[in-house]
XYZ file of N, CA and C in Angstrom:
369
model
N 4.744 -11.073 11.183
C 4.485 -9.796 10.551
C 5.331 -8.693 11.167
N 5.924 -8.954 12.311
C 6.672 -7.905 12.983
C 7.949 -7.534 12.241
N 8.400 -8.375 11.315
C 9.610 -8.038 10.571
C 9.322 -7.147 9.370
N 8.060 -7.017 8.989
C 7.697 -6.232 7.817
C 7.893 -4.741 8.043
N 8.419 -4.090 7.009
C 8.514 -2.635 6.986
C 7.597 -2.182 5.856
N 6.501 -1.506 6.211
C 5.453 -1.169 5.260
C 5.370 0.349 5.071
N 5.331 0.764 3.823
C 5.132 2.174 3.468
C 3.685 2.324 3.023
N 2.993 3.306 3.600
C 1.578 3.503 3.297
C 1.374 4.919 2.775
N 0.873 5.008 1.555
C 0.544 6.296 0.952
C -0.955 6.504 1.101
N -1.313 7.428 1.968
C -2.721 7.682 2.287
C -2.849 9.129 2.732
N -3.691 9.901 2.060
C -3.827 11.314 2.406
C -4.925 11.580 3.428
N -5.796 10.628 3.675
C -6.886 10.814 4.627
C -6.405 10.475 6.039
N -6.476 11.462 6.929
C -5.949 11.280 8.287
C -6.683 10.197 9.070
N -7.974 10.085 8.886
C -8.726 9.046 9.604
C -8.284 7.669 9.135
N -8.147 7.496 7.824
C -7.657 6.217 7.309
C -6.252 5.924 7.841
N -5.409 6.943 7.927
C -4.068 6.756 8.480
C -4.137 6.240 9.919
N -5.016 6.849 10.724
C -5.145 6.431 12.125
C -5.625 4.985 12.242
N -6.606 4.620 11.421
C -7.141 3.260 11.463
C -6.064 2.251 11.065
N -5.396 2.504 9.944
C -4.367 1.573 9.475
C -3.202 1.524 10.450
N -2.826 2.662 11.004
C -1.731 2.683 11.975
C -2.079 1.845 13.204
N -3.308 1.921 13.668
C -3.725 1.103 14.813
C -3.617 -0.383 14.483
N -4.031 -0.767 13.281
C -3.914 -2.167 12.862
C -2.443 -2.586 12.793
N -1.603 -1.719 12.258
C -0.176 -2.033 12.137
C 0.464 -2.197 13.519
N 0.090 -1.334 14.437
C 0.620 -1.450 15.798
C 0.162 -2.742 16.458
N -1.072 -3.112 16.199
C -1.626 -4.331 16.787
C -0.818 -5.566 16.389
N -0.333 -5.595 15.166
C 0.440 -6.753 14.722
C 1.945 -6.463 14.706
N 2.341 -5.380 15.357
C 3.763 -5.034 15.540
C 4.507 -4.883 14.216
N 3.827 -4.322 13.223
C 4.425 -4.092 11.916
C 4.907 -2.643 11.843
N 6.120 -2.458 11.353
C 6.661 -1.116 11.180
C 5.941 -0.432 10.032
N 5.415 0.759 10.277
C 4.687 1.481 9.236
C 5.189 2.910 9.142
N 5.338 3.363 7.905
C 5.670 4.755 7.629
C 4.590 5.279 6.704
N 4.122 6.496 6.966
C 3.060 7.090 6.164
C 3.565 8.277 5.362
N 3.067 8.390 4.138
C 3.232 9.586 3.320
C 1.847 9.977 2.839
N 1.684 11.255 2.473
C 0.336 11.710 2.136
C 0.123 12.076 0.673
N 1.087 11.734 -0.189
C 0.856 11.919 -1.619
C 1.797 11.030 -2.422
N 1.499 10.885 -3.699
C 2.256 9.976 -4.551
C 3.692 10.388 -4.781
N 3.962 11.696 -4.848
C 5.338 12.158 -5.042
C 6.204 11.761 -3.856
N 5.680 11.918 -2.650
C 6.424 11.506 -1.445
C 6.618 9.993 -1.420
N 5.639 9.270 -1.936
C 5.747 7.812 -2.014
C 6.924 7.416 -2.896
N 6.998 7.977 -4.080
C 8.088 7.664 -5.005
C 9.429 7.992 -4.364
N 9.544 9.163 -3.748
C 10.793 9.557 -3.094
C 11.178 8.589 -1.976
N 10.193 8.173 -1.190
C 10.476 7.261 -0.075
C 10.979 5.914 -0.577
N 10.385 5.391 -1.646
C 10.817 4.102 -2.183
C 12.221 4.218 -2.785
N 12.560 5.389 -3.310
C 13.905 5.604 -3.850
C 14.969 5.615 -2.758
N 14.607 6.085 -1.579
C 15.617 6.317 -0.537
C 15.668 5.275 0.569
N 14.695 4.398 0.649
C 14.681 3.410 1.737
C 14.097 2.091 1.248
N 14.412 1.024 1.981
C 13.876 -0.299 1.663
C 12.559 -0.512 2.399
N 11.566 -0.996 1.668
C 10.291 -1.392 2.258
C 9.949 -2.779 1.745
N 9.340 -3.581 2.611
C 8.928 -4.928 2.230
C 7.603 -4.928 1.485
N 6.818 -3.884 1.695
C 5.473 -3.816 1.129
C 5.041 -2.358 1.067
N 4.290 -2.008 0.023
C 3.755 -0.658 -0.125
C 2.246 -0.760 -0.291
N 1.517 0.028 0.496
C 0.070 0.186 0.318
C -0.132 1.573 -0.272
N -0.808 1.653 -1.395
C -0.888 2.914 -2.123
C -2.325 3.288 -2.440
N -2.775 4.378 -1.839
C -4.077 4.939 -2.175
C -4.059 5.331 -3.654
N -5.167 5.246 -4.313
C -5.230 5.585 -5.729
C -5.429 7.082 -5.938
N -6.301 7.680 -5.159
C -6.598 9.113 -5.317
C -5.909 9.904 -4.219
N -4.849 10.605 -4.623
C -4.086 11.431 -3.684
C -3.721 12.739 -4.355
N -3.421 13.763 -3.555
C -2.969 15.030 -4.137
C -1.549 14.900 -4.684
N -1.149 15.861 -5.466
C 0.182 15.995 -6.077
C 0.407 14.943 -7.166
N 0.315 13.671 -6.809
C 0.463 12.580 -7.772
C -0.410 11.421 -7.312
N -1.244 10.927 -8.186
C -2.125 9.817 -7.844
C -1.383 8.503 -7.745
N -2.051 7.507 -7.225
C -1.447 6.207 -6.999
C -1.026 5.466 -8.251
N -1.811 5.549 -9.308
C -1.457 4.838 -10.539
C -0.172 5.422 -11.125
N -0.081 6.739 -11.177
C 1.136 7.372 -11.696
C 2.330 7.058 -10.801
N 2.131 7.114 -9.489
C 3.222 6.820 -8.551
C 3.714 5.384 -8.713
N 2.792 4.449 -8.850
C 3.171 3.049 -9.029
C 3.978 2.873 -10.312
N 3.517 3.483 -11.389
C 4.236 3.371 -12.665
C 5.643 3.940 -12.552
N 5.793 5.055 -11.850
C 7.127 5.649 -11.664
C 8.023 4.734 -10.824
N 7.464 4.141 -9.780
C 8.244 3.216 -8.942
C 8.694 2.022 -9.763
N 7.826 1.512 -10.602
C 8.172 0.339 -11.408
C 9.304 0.631 -12.397
N 9.560 1.888 -12.704
C 10.680 2.247 -13.571
C 12.029 1.935 -12.919
N 12.084 1.962 -11.578
C 13.347 1.720 -10.895
C 13.285 0.597 -9.859
N 12.093 0.088 -9.558
C 11.966 -0.985 -8.583
C 10.810 -1.899 -8.990
N 11.167 -3.053 -9.514
C 10.131 -4.004 -9.927
C 9.872 -5.068 -8.866
N 10.655 -5.052 -7.802
C 10.577 -6.113 -6.806
C 9.586 -5.844 -5.681
N 9.490 -4.611 -5.219
C 8.655 -4.340 -4.047
C 7.179 -4.571 -4.391
N 6.476 -5.343 -3.574
C 5.041 -5.514 -3.792
C 4.312 -4.200 -3.485
N 3.467 -3.769 -4.420
C 2.676 -2.553 -4.229
C 1.212 -2.942 -4.340
N 0.466 -2.674 -3.272
C -0.954 -3.005 -3.238
C -1.775 -1.735 -3.373
N -2.683 -1.717 -4.339
C -3.609 -0.598 -4.471
C -4.526 -0.628 -3.250
N -4.673 0.525 -2.625
C -5.438 0.656 -1.394
C -6.585 1.613 -1.708
N -7.756 1.037 -2.077
C -8.799 1.858 -2.681
C -10.194 1.289 -2.484
N -11.171 2.168 -2.604
C -12.570 1.738 -2.597
C -13.040 1.366 -3.995
N -12.253 1.740 -4.995
C -12.616 1.463 -6.390
C -12.067 0.102 -6.795
N -12.893 -0.926 -6.667
C -12.420 -2.284 -6.917
C -13.285 -3.031 -7.937
N -13.864 -2.275 -8.858
C -14.586 -2.919 -9.957
C -13.558 -3.638 -10.832
N -14.007 -4.615 -11.589
C -13.112 -5.439 -12.395
C -12.219 -4.598 -13.309
N -12.777 -3.585 -13.966
C -11.976 -2.723 -14.847
C -10.942 -1.931 -14.064
N -11.307 -1.497 -12.852
C -10.357 -0.773 -12.002
C -9.179 -1.670 -11.644
N -9.476 -2.871 -11.186
C -8.422 -3.804 -10.770
C -7.515 -4.123 -11.953
N -8.092 -4.298 -13.122
C -7.289 -4.544 -14.324
C -6.343 -3.365 -14.585
N -6.843 -2.154 -14.460
C -6.012 -0.958 -14.675
C -4.890 -0.878 -13.641
N -5.169 -1.259 -12.403
C -4.131 -1.238 -11.361
C -3.027 -2.234 -11.710
N -3.426 -3.412 -12.111
C -2.422 -4.431 -12.472
C -1.597 -3.998 -13.685
N -2.248 -3.390 -14.648
C -1.528 -2.902 -15.827
C -0.527 -1.805 -15.459
N -0.841 -1.030 -14.426
C 0.057 0.033 -13.969
C 1.224 -0.512 -13.148
N 1.147 -1.782 -12.741
C 2.236 -2.385 -11.995
C 1.919 -2.790 -10.567
N 0.674 -2.605 -10.148
C 0.305 -3.026 -8.798
C 0.325 -4.549 -8.704
N 0.706 -5.045 -7.544
C 0.779 -6.473 -7.291
C -0.585 -7.039 -6.932
N -1.350 -6.271 -6.155
C -2.636 -6.745 -5.658
C -3.448 -5.542 -5.209
N -4.632 -5.803 -4.631
C -5.545 -4.748 -4.199
C -6.052 -5.050 -2.797
N -6.115 -4.008 -1.977
C -6.801 -4.078 -0.680
C -7.926 -3.058 -0.751
N -9.151 -3.520 -0.511
C -10.287 -2.609 -0.639
C -10.509 -1.806 0.643
N -11.045 -0.607 0.442
C -11.468 0.264 1.536
C -12.980 0.218 1.600
N -13.559 0.361 2.761
C -12.856 0.520 4.026
C -12.117 -0.770 4.384
N -10.930 -0.584 4.921
C -10.070 -1.729 5.203
C -10.674 -2.576 6.323
N -10.658 -3.868 6.095
C -11.117 -4.809 7.117
C -9.893 -5.377 7.816
N -9.902 -5.324 9.106
C -8.764 -5.747 9.925
C -8.255 -7.126 9.524
N -9.133 -8.103 9.452
C -8.722 -9.476 9.170
C -8.097 -9.608 7.781
N -8.705 -8.947 6.795
C -8.161 -9.028 5.434
C -6.792 -8.368 5.352
N -6.617 -7.248 6.047
C -5.306 -6.600 6.072
C -4.284 -7.521 6.718
N -4.634 -8.139 7.834
C -3.712 -9.050 8.514
C -3.349 -10.230 7.616
N -4.328 -10.739 6.874
C -4.040 -11.848 5.955
C -3.048 -11.422 4.875
N -3.222 -10.229 4.328
C -2.293 -9.726 3.318
C -0.902 -9.544 3.922
N -0.827 -8.950 5.099
C 0.472 -8.750 5.749
C 1.156 -10.086 6.011
N 0.379 -11.056 6.482
C 0.947 -12.377 6.758
C 1.468 -13.005 5.471
N 0.743 -12.862 4.386
C 1.185 -13.440 3.115
C 2.503 -12.830 2.663
N 2.694 -11.548 2.857
C 3.919 -10.893 2.417
C 5.053 -10.994 3.440
N 4.768 -11.540 4.591
C 5.828 -11.739 5.576
C 6.485 -13.110 5.449
N 5.937 -13.946 4.550
C 6.505 -15.272 4.333
C 7.774 -15.170 3.477
N 8.782 -15.979 3.751
C 9.981 -15.962 2.911
C 9.637 -16.229 1.461
N 10.275 -15.478 0.568
C 10.069 -15.684 -0.854
C 8.899 -14.939 -1.443
N 8.182 -14.126 -0.629
C 7.050 -13.353 -1.172
C 7.472 -11.936 -1.433
């Protein structure tokens, strides 16, 4: 997992601290942005192996940001990072272009499993 470069869009500072601690624990490079517009700009200007995207953010929400990213980048895996994980929600995320979902509050082991899955060649 140490080779992964992960972009995390999260406006809540406590969530940022928790996720950053997990990322440091597994030696994963993490960059944080606090809104969807910054997320889109970051994906345009740099390479990331994985994106974690909060759904509810200021300036631009996660669904809109994901759809905009998919207009110019269909390859980067984007995981919805949200507490809203009802079946209809997950369907809407996938329709918007999200690859998968990580539920909040984030569980350390589940996050590590997702990171490990995306650190494998060909993922």
